[in-house]
Amino acid sequence: MEKQQNILVTGGAGFVGSALIPVLLDKDFHVMVIDHLNTSKLKGLERFFPLDNFEFIKLDLLDENKLMEIVKQSDLIFHLAGNVDVRKGHLNTNVDFLNNIVATRNVLEAMRTSDRCKKIIFTSSSVVYGEALQIPTAENHGPLTPISLYGASKLACEALISGYTGSFGINAVIFRLANIIGPTIEHGVIFDFFNKLKQSKGNYLKILGDGNQTKSYLYIDDCINALLIGMRKFSSGLEIFNVGSDDQIDTNTIAKIII
């Protein structure tokens, strides 16, 4: 009988993680979830607690020793953990540095010392491109010039992963995600607009800027399908894929739809 694979999901209580985990469980993987629960809640995962192939560990990725013990039990890591609020990075420059860069380094270092875990799927972001002139943007677009600390930290994580794959035999798939949306999202412009309308009792909606800013959005189910494809795309070294859609929508149009 084939041994059950252990999959570790960092940041698994978050928006993407809570959508990915039930799919992995349905495929009969043993799923271990790490989350410090500072910015997410357990409500999306509580129904899995009775399952034999599910395990939740409350842990900050900055705790290197405990992280190393868990990684050594894993066959593959979905590294989803990181700061999800770009504004926090502006208010406190340590947020993206610690929760994105240092946390990713700790995961990679644990993998380096593990004889078992040599595969990682990392959710990066399209913000690593900065204000790219080419839309849609190809994976080989350059130079990469992020304009936020969040984008810079994601690019730094990609560089660390690239270095570890080149130096220590780790195999990685990096997904540069567009803006992911879905029913349980708790951040971003759509979530903010709903809250603003609720607070004003539906009387007005304040939009920052001229509202002509455009972004590409992707539904959560399509994002999860991409991550699952990543599990089949492992080769020797590093693969990078953009995950998004060809179309874009501006902030004013989003506001009109929500209103």
PDB file of C-alpha atoms in Angstrom:
ATOM      1  CA  MET A   1       0.000   0.000   0.000  1.00  0.00           C
ATOM      2  CA  GLU A   2       1.374   3.413  -0.993  1.00  0.00           C
ATOM      3  CA  LYS A   3       2.384   5.603   1.927  1.00  0.00           C
ATOM      4  CA  GLN A   4       0.110   8.601   2.548  1.00  0.00           C
ATOM      5  CA  GLN A   5       1.809  11.874   1.637  1.00  0.00           C
ATOM      6  CA  ASN A   6       2.202  14.508   4.345  1.00  0.00           C
ATOM      7  CA  ILE A   7       1.468  17.987   3.032  1.00  0.00           C
ATOM      8  CA  LEU A   8       2.295  21.034   5.152  1.00  0.00           C
ATOM      9  CA  VAL A   9       0.282  24.220   4.561  1.00  0.00           C
ATOM     10  CA  THR A  10       1.686  27.354   6.158  1.00  0.00           C
ATOM     11  CA  GLY A  11      -0.846  30.108   6.767  1.00  0.00           C
ATOM     12  CA  GLY A  12      -3.537  27.489   6.264  1.00  0.00           C
ATOM     13  CA  ALA A  13      -6.204  29.343   8.246  1.00  0.00           C
ATOM     14  CA  GLY A  14      -6.135  32.206   5.749  1.00  0.00           C
ATOM     15  CA  PHE A  15      -8.330  32.861   2.723  1.00  0.00           C
ATOM     16  CA  VAL A  16      -6.465  30.708   0.191  1.00  0.00           C
ATOM     17  CA  GLY A  17      -5.443  28.043   2.701  1.00  0.00           C
ATOM     18  CA  SER A  18      -8.957  27.414   3.975  1.00  0.00           C
ATOM     19  CA  ALA A  19     -10.048  26.831   0.362  1.00  0.00           C
ATOM     20  CA  LEU A  20      -7.092  24.587  -0.495  1.00  0.00           C
ATOM     21  CA  ILE A  21      -7.208  22.313   2.562  1.00  0.00           C
ATOM     22  CA  PRO A  22     -10.593  20.629   1.932  1.00  0.00           C
ATOM     23  CA  VAL A  23      -9.472  19.773  -1.606  1.00  0.00           C
ATOM     24  CA  LEU A  24      -6.250  18.188  -0.324  1.00  0.00           C
ATOM     25  CA  LEU A  25      -8.181  16.234   2.326  1.00  0.00           C
ATOM     26  CA  ASP A  26     -10.609  14.956  -0.310  1.00  0.00           C
ATOM     27  CA  LYS A  27      -7.626  13.639  -2.254  1.00  0.00           C
ATOM     28  CA  ASP A  28      -6.651  11.643   0.858  1.00  0.00           C
ATOM     29  CA  PHE A  29      -3.456  13.521   1.686  1.00  0.00           C
ATOM     30  CA  HIS A  30      -2.465  13.913   5.316  1.00  0.00           C
ATOM     31  CA  VAL A  31      -2.601  17.676   5.837  1.00  0.00           C
ATOM     32  CA  MET A  32      -0.703  19.540   8.538  1.00  0.00           C
ATOM     33  CA  VAL A  33      -1.574  23.207   8.951  1.00  0.00           C
ATOM     34  CA  ILE A  34       0.601  25.878  10.570  1.00  0.00           C
ATOM     35  CA  ASP A  35      -0.843  29.285  11.423  1.00  0.00           C
ATOM     36  CA  HIS A  36      -0.142  31.808  14.184  1.00  0.00           C
ATOM     37  CA  LEU A  37      -3.783  33.025  13.996  1.00  0.00           C
ATOM     38  CA  ASN A  38      -2.771  36.669  14.423  1.00  0.00           C
ATOM     39  CA  THR A  39      -4.550  37.708  11.228  1.00  0.00           C
ATOM     40  CA  SER A  40      -6.825  34.709  10.567  1.00  0.00           C
ATOM     41  CA  LYS A  41      -9.380  32.570  12.364  1.00  0.00           C
ATOM     42  CA  LEU A  42      -9.990  28.873  12.874  1.00  0.00           C
ATOM     43  CA  LYS A  43     -13.636  29.004  11.843  1.00  0.00           C
ATOM     44  CA  GLY A  44     -12.838  27.780   8.319  1.00  0.00           C
ATOM     45  CA  LEU A  45     -10.953  24.734   9.608  1.00  0.00           C
ATOM     46  CA  GLU A  46     -12.832  23.575  12.726  1.00  0.00           C
ATOM     47  CA  ARG A  47     -14.931  21.076  10.766  1.00  0.00           C
ATOM     48  CA  PHE A  48     -11.771  19.139   9.864  1.00  0.00           C
ATOM     49  CA  PHE A  49     -10.523  18.633  13.428  1.00  0.00           C
ATOM     50  CA  PRO A  50     -12.184  15.189  13.845  1.00  0.00           C
ATOM     51  CA  LEU A  51     -10.499  13.831  10.678  1.00  0.00           C
ATOM     52  CA  ASP A  52      -7.586  11.419  11.052  1.00  0.00           C
ATOM     53  CA  ASN A  53      -5.729  12.975   8.119  1.00  0.00           C
ATOM     54  CA  PHE A  54      -5.861  16.552   9.448  1.00  0.00           C
ATOM     55  CA  GLU A  55      -3.620  18.228  12.003  1.00  0.00           C
ATOM     56  CA  PHE A  56      -3.525  21.858  13.109  1.00  0.00           C
ATOM     57  CA  ILE A  57      -0.489  23.384  14.807  1.00  0.00           C
ATOM     58  CA  LYS A  58      -0.588  26.924  16.162  1.00  0.00           C
ATOM     59  CA  LEU A  59       2.882  28.198  15.406  1.00  0.00           C
ATOM     60  CA  ASP A  60       4.695  31.329  14.320  1.00  0.00           C
ATOM     61  CA  LEU A  61       7.138  30.623  11.495  1.00  0.00           C
ATOM     62  CA  LEU A  62       9.686  32.725  13.361  1.00  0.00           C
ATOM     63  CA  ASP A  63       9.995  29.825  15.829  1.00  0.00           C
ATOM     64  CA  GLU A  64      12.747  28.009  13.937  1.00  0.00           C
ATOM     65  CA  ASN A  65      13.162  24.983  16.207  1.00  0.00           C
ATOM     66  CA  LYS A  66       9.505  23.913  16.254  1.00  0.00           C
ATOM     67  CA  LEU A  67       9.171  24.650  12.552  1.00  0.00           C
ATOM     68  CA  MET A  68      12.131  22.393  11.779  1.00  0.00           C
ATOM     69  CA  GLU A  69      10.512  19.475  13.616  1.00  0.00           C
ATOM     70  CA  ILE A  70       7.313  19.814  11.584  1.00  0.00           C
ATOM     71  CA  VAL A  71       9.033  20.268   8.213  1.00  0.00           C
ATOM     72  CA  LYS A  72      11.004  17.060   8.743  1.00  0.00           C
ATOM     73  CA  GLN A  73       7.679  15.176   8.822  1.00  0.00           C
ATOM     74  CA  SER A  74       6.512  16.703   5.525  1.00  0.00           C
ATOM     75  CA  ASP A  75       6.789  15.630   1.894  1.00  0.00           C
ATOM     76  CA  LEU A  76       5.664  18.891   0.304  1.00  0.00           C
ATOM     77  CA  ILE A  77       4.985  22.443   1.531  1.00  0.00           C
ATOM     78  CA  PHE A  78       2.376  24.895   0.332  1.00  0.00           C
ATOM     79  CA  HIS A  79       3.912  28.100   1.690  1.00  0.00           C
ATOM     80  CA  LEU A  80       0.961  30.485   1.829  1.00  0.00           C
ATOM     81  CA  ALA A  81       1.845  32.317   5.058  1.00  0.00           C
ATOM     82  CA  GLY A  82       2.680  36.010   4.972  1.00  0.00           C
ATOM     83  CA  ASN A  83       1.369  39.494   5.572  1.00  0.00           C
ATOM     84  CA  VAL A  84      -1.918  39.954   3.721  1.00  0.00           C
ATOM     85  CA  ASP A  85      -2.460  43.658   4.457  1.00  0.00           C
ATOM     86  CA  VAL A  86      -0.273  45.908   2.318  1.00  0.00           C
ATOM     87  CA  ARG A  87      -1.183  48.924   4.471  1.00  0.00           C
ATOM     88  CA  LYS A  88       0.374  47.345   7.562  1.00  0.00           C
ATOM     89  CA  GLY A  89       3.697  47.250   5.742  1.00  0.00           C
ATOM     90  CA  HIS A  90       3.535  51.009   5.255  1.00  0.00           C
ATOM     91  CA  LEU A  91       2.749  51.640   8.919  1.00  0.00           C
ATOM     92  CA  ASN A  92       5.377  49.225  10.264  1.00  0.00           C
ATOM     93  CA  THR A  93       8.254  48.234   7.995  1.00  0.00           C
ATOM     94  CA  ASN A  94       9.006  45.157  10.131  1.00  0.00           C
ATOM     95  CA  VAL A  95       5.727  43.475   9.155  1.00  0.00           C
ATOM     96  CA  ASP A  96       6.646  42.403   5.606  1.00  0.00           C
ATOM     97  CA  PHE A  97      10.281  41.798   6.525  1.00  0.00           C
ATOM     98  CA  LEU A  98       9.498  39.380   9.359  1.00  0.00           C
ATOM     99  CA  ASN A  99       6.287  37.722   8.152  1.00  0.00           C
ATOM    100  CA  ASN A 100       7.355  37.347   4.527  1.00  0.00           C
ATOM    101  CA  ILE A 101      11.152  37.373   4.167  1.00  0.00           C
ATOM    102  CA  VAL A 102      12.350  35.936   7.487  1.00  0.00           C
ATOM    103  CA  ALA A 103       9.488  33.432   7.676  1.00  0.00           C
ATOM    104  CA  THR A 104      10.263  32.173   4.164  1.00  0.00           C
ATOM    105  CA  ARG A 105      13.948  31.895   4.969  1.00  0.00           C
ATOM    106  CA  ASN A 106      13.071  29.818   8.036  1.00  0.00           C
ATOM    107  CA  VAL A 107      10.912  27.457   5.974  1.00  0.00           C
ATOM    108  CA  LEU A 108      13.691  27.028   3.417  1.00  0.00           C
ATOM    109  CA  GLU A 109      16.314  26.505   6.090  1.00  0.00           C
ATOM    110  CA  ALA A 110      14.184  23.778   7.676  1.00  0.00           C
ATOM    111  CA  MET A 111      13.883  22.155   4.240  1.00  0.00           C
ATOM    112  CA  ARG A 112      17.641  22.368   3.740  1.00  0.00           C
ATOM    113  CA  THR A 113      18.269  20.338   6.887  1.00  0.00           C
ATOM    114  CA  SER A 114      15.507  17.829   6.111  1.00  0.00           C
ATOM    115  CA  ASP A 115      16.267  14.555   4.350  1.00  0.00           C
ATOM    116  CA  ARG A 116      12.618  14.223   3.355  1.00  0.00           C
ATOM    117  CA  CYS A 117      11.052  17.574   2.439  1.00  0.00           C
ATOM    118  CA  LYS A 118      12.495  19.040  -0.770  1.00  0.00           C
ATOM    119  CA  LYS A 119       9.392  20.389  -2.544  1.00  0.00           C
ATOM    120  CA  ILE A 120       7.755  23.782  -1.991  1.00  0.00           C
ATOM    121  CA  ILE A 121       4.932  25.662  -3.703  1.00  0.00           C
ATOM    122  CA  PHE A 122       5.048  29.384  -2.920  1.00  0.00           C
ATOM    123  CA  THR A 123       2.282  31.921  -3.473  1.00  0.00           C
ATOM    124  CA  SER A 124       3.937  35.109  -4.632  1.00  0.00           C
ATOM    125  CA  SER A 125       2.106  38.037  -6.206  1.00  0.00           C
ATOM    126  CA  SER A 126       1.845  39.932  -9.479  1.00  0.00           C
ATOM    127  CA  VAL A 127       2.937  43.038  -7.525  1.00  0.00           C
ATOM    128  CA  VAL A 128       6.564  41.906  -7.972  1.00  0.00           C
ATOM    129  CA  TYR A 129       6.347  43.430 -11.471  1.00  0.00           C
ATOM    130  CA  GLY A 130       5.550  46.884 -10.140  1.00  0.00           C
ATOM    131  CA  GLU A 131       3.796  49.079 -12.707  1.00  0.00           C
ATOM    132  CA  ALA A 132       4.510  46.869 -15.714  1.00  0.00           C
ATOM    133  CA  LEU A 133       3.792  48.443 -19.100  1.00  0.00           C
ATOM    134  CA  GLN A 134       3.086  45.072 -20.709  1.00  0.00           C
ATOM    135  CA  ILE A 135      -0.387  43.736 -19.783  1.00  0.00           C
ATOM    136  CA  PRO A 136      -0.796  40.778 -19.488  1.00  0.00           C
ATOM    137  CA  THR A 137       2.745  40.468 -18.180  1.00  0.00           C
ATOM    138  CA  ALA A 138       4.961  37.532 -19.120  1.00  0.00           C
ATOM    139  CA  GLU A 139       6.937  35.607 -16.505  1.00  0.00           C
ATOM    140  CA  ASN A 140      10.218  36.695 -18.135  1.00  0.00           C
ATOM    141  CA  HIS A 141       9.322  40.397 -17.943  1.00  0.00           C
ATOM    142  CA  GLY A 142      12.054  42.545 -16.456  1.00  0.00           C
ATOM    143  CA  PRO A 143      13.398  44.349 -14.646  1.00  0.00           C
ATOM    144  CA  LEU A 144      11.139  43.577 -11.694  1.00  0.00           C
ATOM    145  CA  THR A 145      10.541  46.859  -9.855  1.00  0.00           C
ATOM    146  CA  PRO A 146       7.938  46.515  -7.086  1.00  0.00           C
ATOM    147  CA  ILE A 147       6.591  49.805  -5.724  1.00  0.00           C
ATOM    148  CA  SER A 148       5.538  48.631  -2.252  1.00  0.00           C
ATOM    149  CA  LEU A 149       7.310  46.956   0.648  1.00  0.00           C
ATOM    150  CA  TYR A 150       4.883  44.061   0.259  1.00  0.00           C
ATOM    151  CA  GLY A 151       5.903  43.608  -3.378  1.00  0.00           C
ATOM    152  CA  ALA A 152       9.578  43.970  -2.500  1.00  0.00           C
ATOM    153  CA  SER A 153       9.272  41.327   0.218  1.00  0.00           C
ATOM    154  CA  LYS A 154       7.542  38.879  -2.155  1.00  0.00           C
ATOM    155  CA  LEU A 155      10.325  39.394  -4.689  1.00  0.00           C
ATOM    156  CA  ALA A 156      12.898  38.836  -1.943  1.00  0.00           C
ATOM    157  CA  CYS A 157      11.151  35.568  -1.044  1.00  0.00           C
ATOM    158  CA  GLU A 158      11.330  34.484  -4.677  1.00  0.00           C
ATOM    159  CA  ALA A 159      15.048  35.263  -4.723  1.00  0.00           C
ATOM    160  CA  LEU A 160      15.612  33.212  -1.553  1.00  0.00           C
ATOM    161  CA  ILE A 161      13.713  30.265  -3.029  1.00  0.00           C
ATOM    162  CA  SER A 162      15.742  30.536  -6.232  1.00  0.00           C
ATOM    163  CA  GLY A 163      18.972  30.573  -4.224  1.00  0.00           C
ATOM    164  CA  TYR A 164      17.985  27.533  -2.150  1.00  0.00           C
ATOM    165  CA  THR A 165      16.923  25.583  -5.252  1.00  0.00           C
ATOM    166  CA  GLY A 166      20.250  26.353  -6.882  1.00  0.00           C
ATOM    167  CA  SER A 167      22.370  25.587  -3.823  1.00  0.00           C
ATOM    168  CA  PHE A 168      20.637  22.855  -1.843  1.00  0.00           C
ATOM    169  CA  GLY A 169      18.665  20.655  -4.236  1.00  0.00           C
ATOM    170  CA  ILE A 170      15.242  22.034  -3.305  1.00  0.00           C
ATOM    171  CA  ASN A 171      12.567  21.963  -6.027  1.00  0.00           C
ATOM    172  CA  ALA A 172      10.072  24.818  -6.166  1.00  0.00           C
ATOM    173  CA  VAL A 173       7.057  26.154  -8.010  1.00  0.00           C
ATOM    174  CA  ILE A 174       6.291  29.859  -7.590  1.00  0.00           C
ATOM    175  CA  PHE A 175       2.876  31.234  -8.473  1.00  0.00           C
ATOM    176  CA  ARG A 176       2.571  34.978  -9.000  1.00  0.00           C
ATOM    177  CA  LEU A 177      -1.092  35.432  -8.165  1.00  0.00           C
ATOM    178  CA  ALA A 178      -3.422  38.155  -9.333  1.00  0.00           C
ATOM    179  CA  ASN A 179      -5.905  39.572  -6.810  1.00  0.00           C
ATOM    180  CA  ILE A 180      -7.817  36.546  -5.523  1.00  0.00           C
ATOM    181  CA  ILE A 181     -11.484  37.010  -4.608  1.00  0.00           C
ATOM    182  CA  GLY A 182     -14.198  34.781  -3.186  1.00  0.00           C
ATOM    183  CA  PRO A 183     -16.985  34.533  -0.599  1.00  0.00           C
ATOM    184  CA  THR A 184     -14.770  34.390   2.507  1.00  0.00           C
ATOM    185  CA  ILE A 185     -12.289  37.129   1.617  1.00  0.00           C
ATOM    186  CA  GLU A 186     -11.553  39.566   4.452  1.00  0.00           C
ATOM    187  CA  HIS A 187      -9.253  42.119   2.819  1.00  0.00           C
ATOM    188  CA  GLY A 188      -8.904  44.085  -0.410  1.00  0.00           C
ATOM    189  CA  VAL A 189     -10.951  46.716  -2.214  1.00  0.00           C
ATOM    190  CA  ILE A 190     -14.157  44.664  -2.525  1.00  0.00           C
ATOM    191  CA  PHE A 191     -14.192  43.802   1.171  1.00  0.00           C
ATOM    192  CA  ASP A 192     -13.396  47.436   2.069  1.00  0.00           C
ATOM    193  CA  PHE A 193     -16.167  48.788  -0.156  1.00  0.00           C
ATOM    194  CA  PHE A 194     -18.762  46.538   1.454  1.00  0.00           C
ATOM    195  CA  ASN A 195     -17.671  47.657   4.910  1.00  0.00           C
ATOM    196  CA  LYS A 196     -17.680  51.335   3.942  1.00  0.00           C
ATOM    197  CA  LEU A 197     -21.209  51.041   2.558  1.00  0.00           C
ATOM    198  CA  LYS A 198     -22.344  49.229   5.674  1.00  0.00           C
ATOM    199  CA  GLN A 199     -20.854  51.880   7.960  1.00  0.00           C
ATOM    200  CA  SER A 200     -22.523  54.675   5.998  1.00  0.00           C
ATOM    201  CA  LYS A 201     -25.806  52.695   6.028  1.00  0.00           C
ATOM    202  CA  GLY A 202     -25.725  52.643   2.251  1.00  0.00           C
ATOM    203  CA  ASN A 203     -25.727  56.429   1.887  1.00  0.00           C
ATOM    204  CA  TYR A 204     -22.331  56.967   0.276  1.00  0.00           C
ATOM    205  CA  LEU A 205     -19.108  55.229  -0.763  1.00  0.00           C
ATOM    206  CA  LYS A 206     -15.802  57.079  -0.610  1.00  0.00           C
ATOM    207  CA  ILE A 207     -13.276  56.099  -3.291  1.00  0.00           C
ATOM    208  CA  LEU A 208      -9.603  56.986  -2.908  1.00  0.00           C
ATOM    209  CA  GLY A 209      -8.003  58.505  -5.996  1.00  0.00           C
ATOM    210  CA  ASP A 210      -9.877  58.952  -9.279  1.00  0.00           C
ATOM    211  CA  GLY A 211     -11.140  55.358  -9.348  1.00  0.00           C
ATOM    212  CA  ASN A 212      -9.474  54.591 -12.676  1.00  0.00           C
ATOM    213  CA  GLN A 213      -6.903  52.227 -11.182  1.00  0.00           C
ATOM    214  CA  THR A 214      -7.214  48.821 -12.853  1.00  0.00           C
ATOM    215  CA  LYS A 215      -6.377  45.342 -11.547  1.00  0.00           C
ATOM    216  CA  SER A 216      -6.787  41.758 -12.654  1.00  0.00           C
ATOM    217  CA  TYR A 217      -8.907  39.496 -10.441  1.00  0.00           C
ATOM    218  CA  LEU A 218      -9.162  35.730 -10.170  1.00  0.00           C
ATOM    219  CA  TYR A 219     -11.830  33.643  -8.432  1.00  0.00           C
ATOM    220  CA  ILE A 220     -10.609  31.476  -5.553  1.00  0.00           C
ATOM    221  CA  ASP A 221     -11.644  28.169  -7.212  1.00  0.00           C
ATOM    222  CA  ASP A 222      -9.433  28.946 -10.216  1.00  0.00           C
ATOM    223  CA  CYS A 223      -6.567  29.817  -7.874  1.00  0.00           C
ATOM    224  CA  ILE A 224      -6.879  26.458  -6.092  1.00  0.00           C
ATOM    225  CA  ASN A 225      -6.933  24.617  -9.433  1.00  0.00           C
ATOM    226  CA  ALA A 226      -3.667  26.362 -10.335  1.00  0.00           C
ATOM    227  CA  LEU A 227      -2.047  25.329  -7.042  1.00  0.00           C
ATOM    228  CA  LEU A 228      -3.051  21.717  -7.673  1.00  0.00           C
ATOM    229  CA  ILE A 229      -1.530  21.890 -11.147  1.00  0.00           C
ATOM    230  CA  GLY A 230       1.647  23.046  -9.410  1.00  0.00           C
ATOM    231  CA  MET A 231       1.815  19.739  -7.555  1.00  0.00           C
ATOM    232  CA  ARG A 232       2.235  18.026 -10.925  1.00  0.00           C
ATOM    233  CA  LYS A 233       4.719  20.544 -12.309  1.00  0.00           C
ATOM    234  CA  PHE A 234       7.717  19.723 -10.152  1.00  0.00           C
ATOM    235  CA  SER A 235      10.928  19.291 -12.061  1.00  0.00           C
ATOM    236  CA  SER A 236      14.526  19.758 -11.070  1.00  0.00           C
ATOM    237  CA  GLY A 237      14.922  23.328  -9.844  1.00  0.00           C
ATOM    238  CA  LEU A 238      12.487  26.228 -10.101  1.00  0.00           C
ATOM    239  CA  GLU A 239       9.336  26.923 -12.131  1.00  0.00           C
ATOM    240  CA  ILE A 240       7.518  30.297 -12.108  1.00  0.00           C
ATOM    241  CA  PHE A 241       3.944  30.821 -13.343  1.00  0.00           C
ATOM    242  CA  ASN A 242       1.636  33.820 -13.480  1.00  0.00           C
ATOM    243  CA  VAL A 243      -1.899  33.023 -12.309  1.00  0.00           C
ATOM    244  CA  GLY A 244      -4.527  35.529 -13.353  1.00  0.00           C
ATOM    245  CA  SER A 245      -6.821  36.567 -16.161  1.00  0.00           C
ATOM    246  CA  ASP A 246      -6.277  38.589 -19.306  1.00  0.00           C
ATOM    247  CA  ASP A 247      -8.941  41.147 -18.444  1.00  0.00           C
ATOM    248  CA  GLN A 248      -8.838  43.967 -15.894  1.00  0.00           C
ATOM    249  CA  ILE A 249     -11.441  46.052 -14.091  1.00  0.00           C
ATOM    250  CA  ASP A 250     -11.182  49.563 -12.665  1.00  0.00           C
ATOM    251  CA  THR A 251     -12.121  50.644  -9.151  1.00  0.00           C
ATOM    252  CA  ASN A 252     -15.089  52.766 -10.275  1.00  0.00           C
ATOM    253  CA  THR A 253     -16.693  49.789 -12.006  1.00  0.00           C
ATOM    254  CA  ILE A 254     -16.217  47.634  -8.896  1.00  0.00           C
ATOM    255  CA  ALA A 255     -17.859  50.350  -6.809  1.00  0.00           C
ATOM    256  CA  LYS A 256     -20.859  50.531  -9.167  1.00  0.00           C
ATOM    257  CA  ILE A 257     -21.314  46.741  -9.062  1.00  0.00           C
ATOM    258  CA  ILE A 258     -21.191  46.682  -5.257  1.00  0.00           C
ATOM    259  CA  ILE A 259     -23.577  49.624  -4.915  1.00  0.00           C
TER     260      ILE A 259
END
